[in-house]
Amino acid sequence: MSESPILPAAVSTDDDERFMAGAIALSRRWIGLTSPNPAVGALVVRDGVIVGRGATRPGGRPHAETEALFDAGEAARGSTLYVTLEPCSHFGVTPPCALAIARAGITRVVSALEDPDPRVAGRGHQILRDAGIETIVGVGREAARLANLGHILRVSAGRPMLTLKLAETADGYAAGGEHDPRLMITCHAANNLVQMMRALHDSIMVGIGTVLADDPLMTVRLPGLEDRRPVRIVLDTHLRLPLRSRLVLTARDYPVLVVAGSQAPLEAQRALEAAGVTVTRCALSGGTLDLPDVLRMLAGRGLTRVFSEGGPTIAGQLLKAGLADEVAMLTSPKPFARPGVLALSNEARQILGDGARYRQLAEIVAGVDRLRRWERVF
């Protein structure tokens, strides 16, 4: 007599939403560490109890599904798997996760969204259905889309997602005059929040003007996040990055990628490379680096999430080109109260305020400062 299959208990829509929210929260813990792969979360649930947890590990392997199945062991048989992105269906470094799920005896899969990677693109879900597994797609879709936006844009648009971070005084200034000291705008709590935002990206990008003015370190400096070492990117058309800058002096411990124009001096490139800096060259547009070409290059290097902390010029260019996918604006309650450098030009501010191009996601308090976040309308 054949063995009867183990059937899962009936699951409500509320349960599906709740467990998927848990899988997405699990995935977000690893955002910024898994490139070039997406940060995926997975939960194995049996009779309303989580029996297995998994997330994509740093570097992109192992995948979340196989981690969760291993954690669940025999309890996976007859269970439901919640996963934040369609299980892979192609043979790569490891066999397809979809096949591993079927072999583990999972009887129901709840997937947040289809993977746009052409190597998958619905095939993973079809493998599950062909194996007789009940497969539900779309639970938690919007939250999963935001969490996986870097991967989605890399495989569909050939570029990473980009978060634009800005800081301004109450009257809209980002800096003082040319010879003024550095303007310290945000409070300690807001600065720590920026550190957390950095940790959720695999790269941090600034222009050479910011480096020459501020000599930034551009690292994640919060206890417990020492493993976060985003690639530090400098847009430097003419290779003016000083060899004694903090970026160059720490390049052997924290990666630095300098993007130069085709006419930048070879002597400067050799000196930077001898100090441990990686130098690459991209196309120019109007005498400055072509930002779409820069982002395509970064995607080709496996980067999926860029945190731009460049100045007002780069911010305006990114907004005008529609390349800022998320915008985080920190505003101090204190005005500058004299002429300075505006955080955004009038044109760039109008773009951000155009509901057809950007929609505001949230507004929170960070110490005495205010943080507003926008998302580009797709």
Short mmCIF file of C-alpha atoms in Angstrom, two decimals:
data_model
loop_
_atom_site.label_atom_id
_atom_site.label_comp_id
_atom_site.label_asym_id
_atom_site.label_seq_id
_atom_site.Cartn_x
_atom_site.Cartn_y
_atom_site.Cartn_z
CA MET A 1 0.00 0.00 0.00
CA SER A 2 1.39 3.40 -0.99
CA GLU A 3 2.20 5.89 1.75
CA SER A 4 -0.35 8.65 2.16
CA PRO A 5 0.99 12.14 1.53
CA ILE A 6 1.34 14.50 4.47
CA LEU A 7 -1.03 17.37 3.83
CA PRO A 8 -0.63 20.83 5.39
CA ALA A 9 -3.35 22.23 7.59
CA ALA A 10 -5.52 24.93 6.07
CA VAL A 11 -3.75 28.29 6.10
CA SER A 12 -5.53 31.64 6.19
CA THR A 13 -4.64 34.66 4.08
CA ASP A 14 -3.70 36.49 7.29
CA ASP A 15 -1.25 33.69 8.15
CA ASP A 16 0.30 33.92 4.70
CA GLU A 17 0.75 37.69 5.04
CA ARG A 18 2.22 37.32 8.53
CA PHE A 19 4.74 34.61 7.65
CA MET A 20 5.74 36.40 4.43
CA ALA A 21 6.37 39.59 6.42
CA GLY A 22 8.65 37.51 8.63
CA ALA A 23 10.53 36.15 5.61
CA ILE A 24 10.98 39.67 4.22
CA ALA A 25 12.24 40.95 7.58
CA LEU A 26 14.73 38.07 7.65
CA SER A 27 15.93 38.90 4.13
CA ARG A 28 16.53 42.55 5.00
CA ARG A 29 19.12 41.57 7.59
CA TRP A 30 21.40 40.53 4.73
CA ILE A 31 20.73 43.31 2.22
CA GLY A 32 24.06 44.77 1.13
CA LEU A 33 26.01 41.54 1.71
CA THR A 34 24.79 39.13 -0.97
CA SER A 35 25.61 40.81 -4.29
CA PRO A 36 25.54 39.91 -7.08
CA ASN A 37 22.64 37.77 -5.85
CA PRO A 38 19.48 39.14 -4.22
CA ALA A 39 19.03 38.94 -0.45
CA VAL A 40 16.21 36.38 -0.13
CA GLY A 41 14.50 35.18 3.02
CA ALA A 42 12.69 31.85 3.49
CA LEU A 43 10.63 30.26 6.27
CA VAL A 44 9.42 26.66 6.53
CA VAL A 45 6.13 26.54 8.45
CA ARG A 46 4.32 23.43 9.67
CA ASP A 47 0.99 23.56 11.51
CA GLY A 48 1.46 27.27 12.17
CA VAL A 49 4.95 26.85 13.65
CA ILE A 50 8.20 28.00 12.01
CA VAL A 51 10.41 24.92 11.76
CA GLY A 52 13.09 26.28 9.43
CA ARG A 53 14.68 29.64 8.63
CA GLY A 54 17.07 30.61 5.88
CA ALA A 55 18.52 33.64 4.15
CA THR A 56 20.94 34.12 1.28
CA ARG A 57 24.39 34.08 2.82
CA PRO A 58 27.09 36.73 2.26
CA GLY A 59 28.47 36.50 -1.25
CA GLY A 60 25.23 35.03 -2.57
CA ARG A 61 25.61 31.36 -1.58
CA PRO A 62 24.02 29.24 -0.19
CA HIS A 63 20.52 30.32 -1.20
CA ALA A 64 17.80 31.02 1.33
CA GLU A 65 15.60 28.08 0.35
CA THR A 66 18.26 25.42 0.83
CA GLU A 67 19.28 27.01 4.15
CA ALA A 68 15.68 26.90 5.38
CA LEU A 69 15.20 23.31 4.22
CA PHE A 70 18.39 22.22 5.95
CA ASP A 71 17.29 23.98 9.13
CA ALA A 72 13.89 22.25 9.02
CA GLY A 73 15.23 18.77 8.27
CA GLU A 74 12.51 16.11 8.17
CA ALA A 75 9.97 18.64 9.46
CA ALA A 76 9.98 20.15 5.95
CA ARG A 77 7.92 17.22 4.63
CA GLY A 78 4.30 18.34 4.35
CA SER A 79 5.14 21.95 5.25
CA THR A 80 4.67 25.34 3.61
CA LEU A 81 7.67 27.31 2.36
CA TYR A 82 7.46 31.11 2.36
CA VAL A 83 10.07 32.72 0.11
CA THR A 84 10.54 36.37 -0.85
CA LEU A 85 11.56 35.71 -4.47
CA GLU A 86 10.86 32.93 -6.95
CA PRO A 87 13.13 29.91 -6.35
CA CYS A 88 15.83 29.57 -8.98
CA SER A 89 15.33 27.04 -11.76
CA HIS A 90 18.74 26.93 -13.44
CA PHE A 91 21.89 24.96 -12.75
CA GLY A 92 24.69 27.28 -11.66
CA VAL A 93 27.12 26.93 -8.79
CA THR A 94 24.42 24.86 -7.08
CA PRO A 95 21.44 22.85 -8.38
CA PRO A 96 18.08 24.66 -8.75
CA CYS A 97 16.33 25.52 -5.48
CA ALA A 98 13.00 24.58 -7.07
CA LEU A 99 14.14 20.96 -7.39
CA ALA A 100 15.46 20.93 -3.82
CA ILE A 101 12.08 22.15 -2.58
CA ALA A 102 10.24 19.37 -4.42
CA ARG A 103 12.65 16.70 -3.16
CA ALA A 104 12.26 17.92 0.45
CA GLY A 105 8.55 17.08 0.41
CA ILE A 106 7.26 20.66 0.67
CA THR A 107 3.60 20.60 -0.34
CA ARG A 108 2.84 24.32 -0.52
CA VAL A 109 4.97 27.31 -1.57
CA VAL A 110 4.05 30.97 -1.05
CA SER A 111 6.29 33.20 -3.15
CA ALA A 112 6.25 36.99 -3.02
CA LEU A 113 7.09 37.69 -6.66
CA GLU A 114 8.43 36.27 -9.89
CA ASP A 115 12.15 36.67 -10.52
CA PRO A 116 12.74 38.87 -13.62
CA ASP A 117 16.10 37.16 -14.23
CA PRO A 118 15.63 35.59 -17.69
CA ARG A 119 17.24 32.38 -16.40
CA VAL A 120 14.26 32.02 -14.05
CA ALA A 121 11.29 34.25 -15.01
CA GLY A 122 8.48 31.90 -14.00
CA ARG A 123 10.31 28.60 -14.59
CA GLY A 124 10.93 28.07 -10.89
CA HIS A 125 7.25 28.39 -10.10
CA GLN A 126 6.40 26.07 -12.99
CA ILE A 127 8.79 23.38 -11.71
CA LEU A 128 6.99 23.51 -8.37
CA ARG A 129 3.55 23.24 -9.97
CA ASP A 130 4.69 20.39 -12.22
CA ALA A 131 5.81 18.58 -9.05
CA GLY A 132 2.28 18.89 -7.66
CA ILE A 133 3.15 21.61 -5.16
CA GLU A 134 0.47 24.23 -4.51
CA THR A 135 2.17 27.49 -5.51
CA ILE A 136 0.83 30.93 -4.62
CA VAL A 137 2.54 34.03 -6.01
CA GLY A 138 2.09 37.66 -4.96
CA VAL A 139 1.76 37.62 -1.18
CA GLY A 140 3.80 40.56 0.14
CA ARG A 141 4.67 41.59 -3.42
CA GLU A 142 5.24 45.32 -2.80
CA ALA A 143 7.47 44.91 0.26
CA ALA A 144 9.43 42.18 -1.50
CA ARG A 145 9.82 44.36 -4.60
CA LEU A 146 11.35 47.15 -2.51
CA ALA A 147 13.70 44.70 -0.77
CA ASN A 148 14.77 43.15 -4.11
CA LEU A 149 14.85 46.34 -6.19
CA GLY A 150 18.61 46.21 -6.69
CA HIS A 151 18.42 42.72 -8.17
CA ILE A 152 15.33 43.57 -10.22
CA LEU A 153 16.94 46.63 -11.84
CA ARG A 154 20.25 44.87 -12.42
CA VAL A 155 18.67 42.07 -14.46
CA SER A 156 15.93 44.15 -16.14
CA ALA A 157 17.57 47.56 -16.69
CA GLY A 158 21.27 46.68 -16.52
CA ARG A 159 21.99 48.96 -13.56
CA PRO A 160 21.89 48.80 -9.75
CA MET A 161 19.24 50.55 -7.70
CA LEU A 162 20.37 53.88 -6.29
CA THR A 163 19.47 55.61 -3.05
CA LEU A 164 20.16 59.35 -2.98
CA LYS A 165 20.87 60.71 0.51
CA LEU A 166 20.72 64.46 1.13
CA ALA A 167 21.07 66.64 4.20
CA GLU A 168 19.87 70.23 4.39
CA THR A 169 19.37 73.03 6.86
CA ALA A 170 15.88 74.28 7.60
CA ASP A 171 16.27 76.86 4.82
CA GLY A 172 17.52 74.33 2.27
CA TYR A 173 21.31 74.64 2.31
CA ALA A 174 23.82 71.78 2.14
CA ALA A 175 27.03 73.78 2.58
CA GLY A 176 28.38 77.24 3.19
CA GLY A 177 30.51 79.33 0.90
CA GLU A 178 33.67 78.23 -0.86
CA HIS A 179 35.99 78.99 2.05
CA ASP A 180 33.60 78.19 4.89
CA PRO A 181 34.33 75.25 7.22
CA ARG A 182 32.38 72.05 6.69
CA LEU A 183 28.73 72.55 7.63
CA MET A 184 27.66 70.00 10.25
CA ILE A 185 23.93 69.70 9.56
CA THR A 186 22.54 66.58 11.20
CA CYS A 187 22.45 65.41 14.82
CA HIS A 188 24.01 62.26 16.32
CA ALA A 189 20.80 60.21 16.00
CA ALA A 190 20.45 61.14 12.32
CA ASN A 191 24.11 60.33 11.68
CA ASN A 192 23.60 56.86 13.16
CA LEU A 193 20.58 56.41 10.91
CA VAL A 194 22.77 57.22 7.91
CA GLN A 195 25.22 54.56 9.07
CA MET A 196 22.35 52.04 9.04
CA MET A 197 21.36 53.13 5.54
CA ARG A 198 24.94 52.66 4.38
CA ALA A 199 24.89 49.13 5.79
CA LEU A 200 21.92 48.26 3.54
CA HIS A 201 23.93 48.96 0.36
CA ASP A 202 26.90 47.23 -1.21
CA SER A 203 28.48 50.52 -2.35
CA ILE A 204 28.69 54.18 -1.33
CA MET A 205 29.24 56.81 -4.03
CA VAL A 206 30.44 60.41 -3.90
CA GLY A 207 31.94 62.91 -6.31
CA ILE A 208 35.51 64.14 -6.13
CA GLY A 209 34.27 67.55 -4.95
CA THR A 210 32.93 65.99 -1.76
CA VAL A 211 36.22 64.16 -1.19
CA LEU A 212 38.33 67.30 -1.69
CA ALA A 213 36.07 69.34 0.60
CA ASP A 214 35.46 66.84 3.42
CA ASP A 215 38.05 64.01 3.18
CA PRO A 216 35.35 61.46 4.13
CA LEU A 217 36.03 57.90 5.28
CA MET A 218 32.75 56.45 3.89
CA THR A 219 32.66 53.35 6.08
CA VAL A 220 29.97 51.78 8.26
CA ARG A 221 30.88 52.67 11.83
CA LEU A 222 28.31 51.10 14.14
CA PRO A 223 29.00 48.36 16.71
CA GLY A 224 27.93 44.95 15.40
CA LEU A 225 28.20 45.96 11.74
CA GLU A 226 31.93 45.49 11.33
CA ASP A 227 31.31 42.97 8.54
CA ARG A 228 29.73 45.67 6.38
CA ARG A 229 32.35 46.95 3.96
CA PRO A 230 30.59 48.60 1.03
CA VAL A 231 32.70 49.46 -1.99
CA ARG A 232 33.59 53.16 -1.75
CA ILE A 233 33.12 54.77 -5.16
CA VAL A 234 34.54 58.14 -6.19
CA LEU A 235 33.44 59.83 -9.41
CA ASP A 236 36.68 61.54 -10.40
CA THR A 237 36.79 62.55 -14.06
CA HIS A 238 40.38 63.86 -13.99
CA LEU A 239 41.80 61.62 -11.22
CA ARG A 240 42.35 64.32 -8.61
CA LEU A 241 41.93 61.99 -5.61
CA PRO A 242 44.81 62.83 -3.22
CA LEU A 243 47.13 59.99 -2.30
CA ARG A 244 47.03 61.19 1.33
CA SER A 245 43.24 61.17 1.53
CA ARG A 246 41.64 58.87 4.10
CA LEU A 247 40.05 56.89 1.27
CA VAL A 248 43.39 56.05 -0.30
CA LEU A 249 45.15 55.43 3.01
CA THR A 250 42.53 52.82 3.95
CA ALA A 251 42.07 51.30 0.48
CA ARG A 252 43.78 48.00 1.34
CA ASP A 253 41.30 47.39 4.17
CA TYR A 254 38.12 48.91 2.71
CA PRO A 255 37.70 48.70 -1.10
CA VAL A 256 37.86 51.90 -3.15
CA LEU A 257 36.78 52.16 -6.80
CA VAL A 258 37.60 55.38 -8.63
CA VAL A 259 35.73 56.10 -11.86
CA ALA A 260 37.69 58.33 -14.24
CA GLY A 261 37.23 59.75 -17.71
CA SER A 262 39.10 58.50 -20.72
CA GLN A 263 41.54 61.43 -20.69
CA ALA A 264 42.58 61.18 -17.04
CA PRO A 265 46.38 60.96 -16.62
CA LEU A 266 47.86 57.48 -16.57
CA GLU A 267 50.45 58.54 -13.98
CA ALA A 268 47.70 59.34 -11.48
CA GLN A 269 46.01 56.00 -12.19
CA ARG A 270 49.24 54.06 -11.60
CA ALA A 271 49.89 55.87 -8.31
CA LEU A 272 46.38 55.16 -7.04
CA GLU A 273 46.56 51.51 -8.09
CA ALA A 274 49.90 51.14 -6.32
CA ALA A 275 48.13 52.30 -3.15
CA GLY A 276 45.45 49.61 -3.49
CA VAL A 277 42.76 51.64 -5.28
CA THR A 278 40.90 50.17 -8.26
CA VAL A 279 40.58 52.61 -11.17
CA THR A 280 38.20 52.20 -14.08
CA ARG A 281 37.15 54.54 -16.87
CA CYS A 282 33.73 55.41 -18.23
CA ALA A 283 32.29 57.54 -21.00
CA LEU A 284 31.89 61.29 -20.67
CA SER A 285 28.83 63.39 -21.37
CA GLY A 286 29.25 67.14 -21.59
CA GLY A 287 32.71 66.94 -20.05
CA THR A 288 31.63 64.96 -16.98
CA LEU A 289 31.15 61.27 -16.34
CA ASP A 290 28.07 59.80 -17.99
CA LEU A 291 26.06 58.55 -15.00
CA PRO A 292 24.04 55.90 -16.88
CA ASP A 293 27.32 54.47 -18.19
CA VAL A 294 28.77 54.53 -14.67
CA LEU A 295 25.79 52.61 -13.28
CA ARG A 296 25.96 50.04 -16.09
CA MET A 297 29.62 49.50 -15.24
CA LEU A 298 28.78 49.03 -11.56
CA ALA A 299 26.11 46.46 -12.42
CA GLY A 300 28.66 44.64 -14.55
CA ARG A 301 30.86 44.41 -11.47
CA GLY A 302 28.04 42.69 -9.58
CA LEU A 303 26.88 45.66 -7.50
CA THR A 304 23.14 45.89 -6.90
CA ARG A 305 22.65 48.75 -4.41
CA VAL A 306 24.38 52.16 -4.54
CA PHE A 307 24.12 54.73 -1.72
CA SER A 308 24.89 58.14 -3.21
CA GLU A 309 26.17 60.73 -0.74
CA GLY A 310 27.49 63.08 -3.39
CA GLY A 311 26.84 66.79 -3.34
CA PRO A 312 24.07 68.88 -4.87
CA THR A 313 25.48 68.66 -8.41
CA ILE A 314 25.40 64.86 -8.55
CA ALA A 315 22.03 64.82 -6.76
CA GLY A 316 20.52 67.09 -9.38
CA GLN A 317 21.94 65.00 -12.22
CA LEU A 318 20.56 61.78 -10.75
CA LEU A 319 17.10 63.25 -10.24
CA LYS A 320 16.95 64.77 -13.74
CA ALA A 321 18.04 61.47 -15.30
CA GLY A 322 15.50 59.45 -13.29
CA LEU A 323 18.31 57.39 -11.76
CA ALA A 324 17.52 58.05 -8.08
CA ASP A 325 15.21 55.19 -7.14
CA GLU A 326 14.91 56.19 -3.49
CA VAL A 327 15.59 59.59 -1.95
CA ALA A 328 16.33 60.11 1.74
CA MET A 329 16.29 63.76 2.84
CA LEU A 330 17.43 64.72 6.33
CA THR A 331 16.37 68.21 7.38
CA SER A 332 17.74 70.04 10.40
CA PRO A 333 15.48 72.41 12.39
CA LYS A 334 18.23 75.04 12.30
CA PRO A 335 18.49 77.49 9.36
CA PHE A 336 21.81 78.47 7.82
CA ALA A 337 20.51 82.04 7.65
CA ARG A 338 22.97 83.28 5.04
CA PRO A 339 23.91 82.49 1.44
CA GLY A 340 25.38 79.06 0.79
CA VAL A 341 25.08 76.03 -1.49
CA LEU A 342 21.53 74.77 -1.92
CA ALA A 343 20.98 71.06 -1.26
CA LEU A 344 18.84 70.92 -4.39
CA SER A 345 18.33 73.36 -7.23
CA ASN A 346 14.80 74.62 -7.84
CA GLU A 347 14.54 72.30 -10.85
CA ALA A 348 15.66 69.25 -8.89
CA ARG A 349 13.30 70.08 -6.01
CA GLN A 350 10.41 70.39 -8.46
CA ILE A 351 11.23 66.93 -9.85
CA LEU A 352 11.18 65.46 -6.34
CA GLY A 353 7.84 67.14 -5.67
CA ASP A 354 6.27 65.91 -8.92
CA GLY A 355 3.83 63.16 -7.93
CA ALA A 356 4.10 61.60 -11.39
CA ARG A 357 7.83 61.01 -10.81
CA TYR A 358 8.23 60.51 -7.05
CA ARG A 359 5.93 59.55 -4.21
CA GLN A 360 6.69 60.06 -0.55
CA LEU A 361 6.98 56.82 1.40
CA ALA A 362 7.54 57.96 4.96
CA GLU A 363 8.44 60.77 7.31
CA ILE A 364 10.04 60.10 10.69
CA VAL A 365 11.89 61.97 13.43
CA ALA A 366 15.60 61.26 13.93
CA GLY A 367 16.65 63.06 17.08
CA VAL A 368 15.92 66.72 16.37
CA ASP A 369 16.04 66.17 12.61
CA ARG A 370 13.38 65.02 10.18
CA LEU A 371 13.84 62.21 7.64
CA ARG A 372 11.63 62.06 4.56
CA ARG A 373 11.83 59.22 2.05
CA TRP A 374 10.58 59.12 -1.53
CA GLU A 375 10.38 56.34 -4.12
CA ARG A 376 10.63 56.83 -7.85
CA VAL A 377 7.36 56.05 -9.61
CA PHE A 378 7.91 53.06 -11.91
#
